[in-house]
């Protein structure tokens, strides 16, 4: 069972239990996933070699988690802006939505584990300096694949790289 099917099942359960906030968040998330599928289908349709567009345009779990991460980032950004504007009511609403979305995210990598991975990556690349930041980040993002945010990875890499 992939993440999209899990979310659809949870949406049905929220409907039965009349959980309005959870239901609206899950509908919004499914819409975001559907939009990503449509974007993917549009790109695939430009290739005449593509046979089964419907099947090939379905998102795998990694792509669906990308949509989920995007939605959580939107909520975090909105919370910051609403706090600046003094809108406690909207901060509370966005925080509740964020909490629901975060329940579906994969477990984040711990700080020690992330630092060890940076050490291993830097050692694997050989002699690196801060000038090689982009190269190290590229390798790291391939390795963490959604288990840590880009901001956390960036901070860990900057901490490890010599000037």
PDB file of C-alpha atoms in Angstrom:
ATOM      1  CA  UNK A   1       0.000   0.000   0.000  1.00  0.00           C
ATOM      2  CA  UNK A   2       1.573   3.277  -1.076  1.00  0.00           C
ATOM      3  CA  UNK A   3       1.273   6.643   0.675  1.00  0.00           C
ATOM      4  CA  UNK A   4      -1.453   7.913  -1.670  1.00  0.00           C
ATOM      5  CA  UNK A   5      -3.659   4.900  -0.899  1.00  0.00           C
ATOM      6  CA  UNK A   6      -2.986   5.379   2.816  1.00  0.00           C
ATOM      7  CA  UNK A   7      -4.059   9.028   2.625  1.00  0.00           C
ATOM      8  CA  UNK A   8      -7.195   8.107   0.648  1.00  0.00           C
ATOM      9  CA  UNK A   9      -8.099   5.535   3.311  1.00  0.00           C
ATOM     10  CA  UNK A  10      -7.522   8.086   6.069  1.00  0.00           C
ATOM     11  CA  UNK A  11      -9.673  10.595   4.165  1.00  0.00           C
ATOM     12  CA  UNK A  12     -12.566   8.121   4.098  1.00  0.00           C
ATOM     13  CA  UNK A  13     -12.108   7.458   7.807  1.00  0.00           C
ATOM     14  CA  UNK A  14     -12.101  11.207   8.545  1.00  0.00           C
ATOM     15  CA  UNK A  15     -15.334  11.507   6.547  1.00  0.00           C
ATOM     16  CA  UNK A  16     -16.991   8.737   8.552  1.00  0.00           C
ATOM     17  CA  UNK A  17     -15.823  10.270  11.847  1.00  0.00           C
ATOM     18  CA  UNK A  18     -16.890  13.770  10.748  1.00  0.00           C
ATOM     19  CA  UNK A  19     -13.423  15.240  11.435  1.00  0.00           C
ATOM     20  CA  UNK A  20     -13.740  18.379   9.324  1.00  0.00           C
ATOM     21  CA  UNK A  21     -10.232  19.817   9.741  1.00  0.00           C
ATOM     22  CA  UNK A  22      -8.503  16.495   9.100  1.00  0.00           C
ATOM     23  CA  UNK A  23     -10.774  15.834   6.138  1.00  0.00           C
ATOM     24  CA  UNK A  24     -10.033  19.197   4.530  1.00  0.00           C
ATOM     25  CA  UNK A  25      -6.264  18.787   5.054  1.00  0.00           C
ATOM     26  CA  UNK A  26      -6.290  15.310   3.512  1.00  0.00           C
ATOM     27  CA  UNK A  27      -8.381  16.526   0.562  1.00  0.00           C
ATOM     28  CA  UNK A  28      -5.921  19.369   0.026  1.00  0.00           C
ATOM     29  CA  UNK A  29      -3.000  16.925   0.181  1.00  0.00           C
ATOM     30  CA  UNK A  30      -4.629  14.559  -2.309  1.00  0.00           C
ATOM     31  CA  UNK A  31      -5.256  17.531  -4.612  1.00  0.00           C
ATOM     32  CA  UNK A  32      -1.564  18.494  -4.385  1.00  0.00           C
ATOM     33  CA  UNK A  33      -0.567  14.917  -5.254  1.00  0.00           C
ATOM     34  CA  UNK A  34      -3.052  14.878  -8.149  1.00  0.00           C
ATOM     35  CA  UNK A  35      -1.616  18.173  -9.450  1.00  0.00           C
ATOM     36  CA  UNK A  36       1.877  16.664  -9.396  1.00  0.00           C
ATOM     37  CA  UNK A  37       0.562  13.660 -11.342  1.00  0.00           C
ATOM     38  CA  UNK A  38      -0.983  15.981 -13.937  1.00  0.00           C
ATOM     39  CA  UNK A  39       2.326  17.865 -14.278  1.00  0.00           C
ATOM     40  CA  UNK A  40       4.136  14.561 -14.736  1.00  0.00           C
ATOM     41  CA  UNK A  41       1.564  13.382 -17.295  1.00  0.00           C
ATOM     42  CA  UNK A  42       1.956  16.638 -19.242  1.00  0.00           C
ATOM     43  CA  UNK A  43       5.723  16.151 -19.422  1.00  0.00           C
ATOM     44  CA  UNK A  44       5.327  12.501 -20.427  1.00  0.00           C
ATOM     45  CA  UNK A  45       2.737  13.311 -23.108  1.00  0.00           C
ATOM     46  CA  UNK A  46       5.336  15.320 -25.012  1.00  0.00           C
ATOM     47  CA  UNK A  47       7.289  12.104 -25.567  1.00  0.00           C
ATOM     48  CA  UNK A  48       5.698  10.081 -28.403  1.00  0.00           C
ATOM     49  CA  UNK A  49       7.352   6.895 -27.069  1.00  0.00           C
ATOM     50  CA  UNK A  50       5.203   6.884 -23.934  1.00  0.00           C
ATOM     51  CA  UNK A  51       2.613   4.107 -24.103  1.00  0.00           C
ATOM     52  CA  UNK A  52       0.465   4.066 -20.964  1.00  0.00           C
ATOM     53  CA  UNK A  53       0.293   7.689 -19.768  1.00  0.00           C
ATOM     54  CA  UNK A  54      -2.171   7.060 -16.948  1.00  0.00           C
ATOM     55  CA  UNK A  55      -0.043   4.345 -15.340  1.00  0.00           C
ATOM     56  CA  UNK A  56       3.328   6.014 -15.917  1.00  0.00           C
ATOM     57  CA  UNK A  57       2.166   9.376 -14.561  1.00  0.00           C
ATOM     58  CA  UNK A  58       1.244   7.948 -11.142  1.00  0.00           C
ATOM     59  CA  UNK A  59       3.590   9.237  -8.465  1.00  0.00           C
ATOM     60  CA  UNK A  60       5.814   6.855  -6.577  1.00  0.00           C
ATOM     61  CA  UNK A  61       6.088   7.279  -2.803  1.00  0.00           C
ATOM     62  CA  UNK A  62       9.181   9.497  -3.048  1.00  0.00           C
ATOM     63  CA  UNK A  63       7.392  11.920  -5.392  1.00  0.00           C
ATOM     64  CA  UNK A  64       4.264  11.882  -3.198  1.00  0.00           C
ATOM     65  CA  UNK A  65       6.414  12.649  -0.150  1.00  0.00           C
ATOM     66  CA  UNK A  66       7.808  15.578  -2.147  1.00  0.00           C
ATOM     67  CA  UNK A  67       4.281  16.980  -2.465  1.00  0.00           C
ATOM     68  CA  UNK A  68       3.725  16.360   1.246  1.00  0.00           C
ATOM     69  CA  UNK A  69       6.975  18.134   2.161  1.00  0.00           C
ATOM     70  CA  UNK A  70       5.978  21.053  -0.054  1.00  0.00           C
ATOM     71  CA  UNK A  71       2.644  21.390   1.754  1.00  0.00           C
ATOM     72  CA  UNK A  72       4.299  21.230   5.189  1.00  0.00           C
ATOM     73  CA  UNK A  73       6.770  23.921   4.119  1.00  0.00           C
ATOM     74  CA  UNK A  74       3.865  26.138   3.005  1.00  0.00           C
ATOM     75  CA  UNK A  75       2.281  25.727   6.447  1.00  0.00           C
ATOM     76  CA  UNK A  76       5.530  26.559   8.273  1.00  0.00           C
ATOM     77  CA  UNK A  77       6.041  29.669   6.135  1.00  0.00           C
ATOM     78  CA  UNK A  78       2.428  30.744   6.708  1.00  0.00           C
ATOM     79  CA  UNK A  79       2.812  30.300  10.474  1.00  0.00           C
ATOM     80  CA  UNK A  80       5.868  32.589  10.479  1.00  0.00           C
ATOM     81  CA  UNK A  81       4.057  35.243   8.438  1.00  0.00           C
ATOM     82  CA  UNK A  82       0.894  35.079  10.540  1.00  0.00           C
ATOM     83  CA  UNK A  83       2.964  35.414  13.728  1.00  0.00           C
ATOM     84  CA  UNK A  84       4.579  38.542  12.268  1.00  0.00           C
ATOM     85  CA  UNK A  85       1.120  39.892  11.469  1.00  0.00           C
ATOM     86  CA  UNK A  86      -0.231  39.096  14.929  1.00  0.00           C
ATOM     87  CA  UNK A  87      -2.905  36.699  13.650  1.00  0.00           C
ATOM     88  CA  UNK A  88      -3.029  34.134  16.459  1.00  0.00           C
ATOM     89  CA  UNK A  89      -6.233  32.578  15.082  1.00  0.00           C
ATOM     90  CA  UNK A  90      -4.593  31.768  11.743  1.00  0.00           C
ATOM     91  CA  UNK A  91      -1.378  30.597  13.444  1.00  0.00           C
ATOM     92  CA  UNK A  92      -3.468  28.126  15.418  1.00  0.00           C
ATOM     93  CA  UNK A  93      -5.288  26.891  12.287  1.00  0.00           C
ATOM     94  CA  UNK A  94      -2.067  26.463  10.278  1.00  0.00           C
ATOM     95  CA  UNK A  95      -0.373  24.729  13.225  1.00  0.00           C
ATOM     96  CA  UNK A  96      -3.234  22.239  13.460  1.00  0.00           C
ATOM     97  CA  UNK A  97      -2.978  21.545   9.715  1.00  0.00           C
ATOM     98  CA  UNK A  98       0.800  21.166   9.984  1.00  0.00           C
ATOM     99  CA  UNK A  99       0.429  18.639  12.793  1.00  0.00           C
ATOM    100  CA  UNK A 100      -1.903  16.527  10.628  1.00  0.00           C
ATOM    101  CA  UNK A 101       0.470  16.682   7.640  1.00  0.00           C
ATOM    102  CA  UNK A 102       3.552  15.827   9.698  1.00  0.00           C
ATOM    103  CA  UNK A 103       1.932  12.557  10.758  1.00  0.00           C
ATOM    104  CA  UNK A 104       2.398  11.305   7.174  1.00  0.00           C
ATOM    105  CA  UNK A 105       6.026  12.378   6.741  1.00  0.00           C
ATOM    106  CA  UNK A 106       8.707   9.703   7.037  1.00  0.00           C
ATOM    107  CA  UNK A 107      10.793   9.756  10.212  1.00  0.00           C
ATOM    108  CA  UNK A 108      13.542  12.384  10.065  1.00  0.00           C
ATOM    109  CA  UNK A 109      17.183  11.407  10.364  1.00  0.00           C
ATOM    110  CA  UNK A 110      18.784  12.259  13.732  1.00  0.00           C
ATOM    111  CA  UNK A 111      21.512  14.906  14.040  1.00  0.00           C
ATOM    112  CA  UNK A 112      24.273  12.403  14.902  1.00  0.00           C
ATOM    113  CA  UNK A 113      23.282  10.165  12.009  1.00  0.00           C
ATOM    114  CA  UNK A 114      23.241  13.162   9.655  1.00  0.00           C
ATOM    115  CA  UNK A 115      26.680  14.337  10.817  1.00  0.00           C
ATOM    116  CA  UNK A 116      28.098  10.823  10.379  1.00  0.00           C
ATOM    117  CA  UNK A 117      26.707  10.718   6.848  1.00  0.00           C
ATOM    118  CA  UNK A 118      28.304  14.112   6.097  1.00  0.00           C
ATOM    119  CA  UNK A 119      31.627  12.804   7.468  1.00  0.00           C
ATOM    120  CA  UNK A 120      31.402   9.695   5.280  1.00  0.00           C
ATOM    121  CA  UNK A 121      30.472  11.745   2.210  1.00  0.00           C
ATOM    122  CA  UNK A 122      33.299  14.239   2.743  1.00  0.00           C
ATOM    123  CA  UNK A 123      35.754  11.365   3.281  1.00  0.00           C
ATOM    124  CA  UNK A 124      34.477   9.657   0.127  1.00  0.00           C
ATOM    125  CA  UNK A 125      34.975  12.790  -1.966  1.00  0.00           C
ATOM    126  CA  UNK A 126      38.554  13.215  -0.754  1.00  0.00           C
ATOM    127  CA  UNK A 127      40.078  16.625  -0.120  1.00  0.00           C
ATOM    128  CA  UNK A 128      37.227  19.154   0.032  1.00  0.00           C
ATOM    129  CA  UNK A 129      36.903  22.770   1.146  1.00  0.00           C
ATOM    130  CA  UNK A 130      34.002  25.180   1.455  1.00  0.00           C
ATOM    131  CA  UNK A 131      34.350  25.753  -2.305  1.00  0.00           C
ATOM    132  CA  UNK A 132      33.116  22.172  -2.827  1.00  0.00           C
ATOM    133  CA  UNK A 133      29.926  22.882  -0.870  1.00  0.00           C
ATOM    134  CA  UNK A 134      27.660  22.372  -3.894  1.00  0.00           C
ATOM    135  CA  UNK A 135      29.243  19.044  -4.779  1.00  0.00           C
ATOM    136  CA  UNK A 136      28.964  17.776  -1.186  1.00  0.00           C
ATOM    137  CA  UNK A 137      25.334  18.989  -0.953  1.00  0.00           C
ATOM    138  CA  UNK A 138      24.480  17.198  -4.199  1.00  0.00           C
ATOM    139  CA  UNK A 139      25.848  13.921  -2.863  1.00  0.00           C
ATOM    140  CA  UNK A 140      24.185  14.411   0.515  1.00  0.00           C
ATOM    141  CA  UNK A 141      20.739  15.143  -0.910  1.00  0.00           C
ATOM    142  CA  UNK A 142      20.937  11.924  -2.948  1.00  0.00           C
ATOM    143  CA  UNK A 143      21.763   9.992   0.215  1.00  0.00           C
ATOM    144  CA  UNK A 144      19.204  11.494   2.603  1.00  0.00           C
ATOM    145  CA  UNK A 145      16.276  11.365   0.120  1.00  0.00           C
ATOM    146  CA  UNK A 146      13.734  13.204   2.232  1.00  0.00           C
ATOM    147  CA  UNK A 147      14.937  11.967   5.610  1.00  0.00           C
ATOM    148  CA  UNK A 148      16.299  15.432   6.417  1.00  0.00           C
ATOM    149  CA  UNK A 149      15.425  18.914   5.189  1.00  0.00           C
ATOM    150  CA  UNK A 150      17.789  20.775   2.898  1.00  0.00           C
ATOM    151  CA  UNK A 151      18.315  23.406   5.607  1.00  0.00           C
ATOM    152  CA  UNK A 152      19.473  20.791   8.123  1.00  0.00           C
ATOM    153  CA  UNK A 153      21.761  19.130   5.576  1.00  0.00           C
ATOM    154  CA  UNK A 154      23.204  22.505   4.556  1.00  0.00           C
ATOM    155  CA  UNK A 155      23.943  23.446   8.182  1.00  0.00           C
ATOM    156  CA  UNK A 156      25.620  20.078   8.838  1.00  0.00           C
ATOM    157  CA  UNK A 157      27.748  20.341   5.678  1.00  0.00           C
ATOM    158  CA  UNK A 158      28.831  23.928   6.482  1.00  0.00           C
ATOM    159  CA  UNK A 159      29.778  22.818   9.989  1.00  0.00           C
ATOM    160  CA  UNK A 160      31.951  19.972   8.677  1.00  0.00           C
ATOM    161  CA  UNK A 161      33.690  21.682   5.751  1.00  0.00           C
ATOM    162  CA  UNK A 162      36.952  23.525   6.442  1.00  0.00           C
ATOM    163  CA  UNK A 163      37.170  27.145   5.285  1.00  0.00           C
TER     164      UNK A 163
END
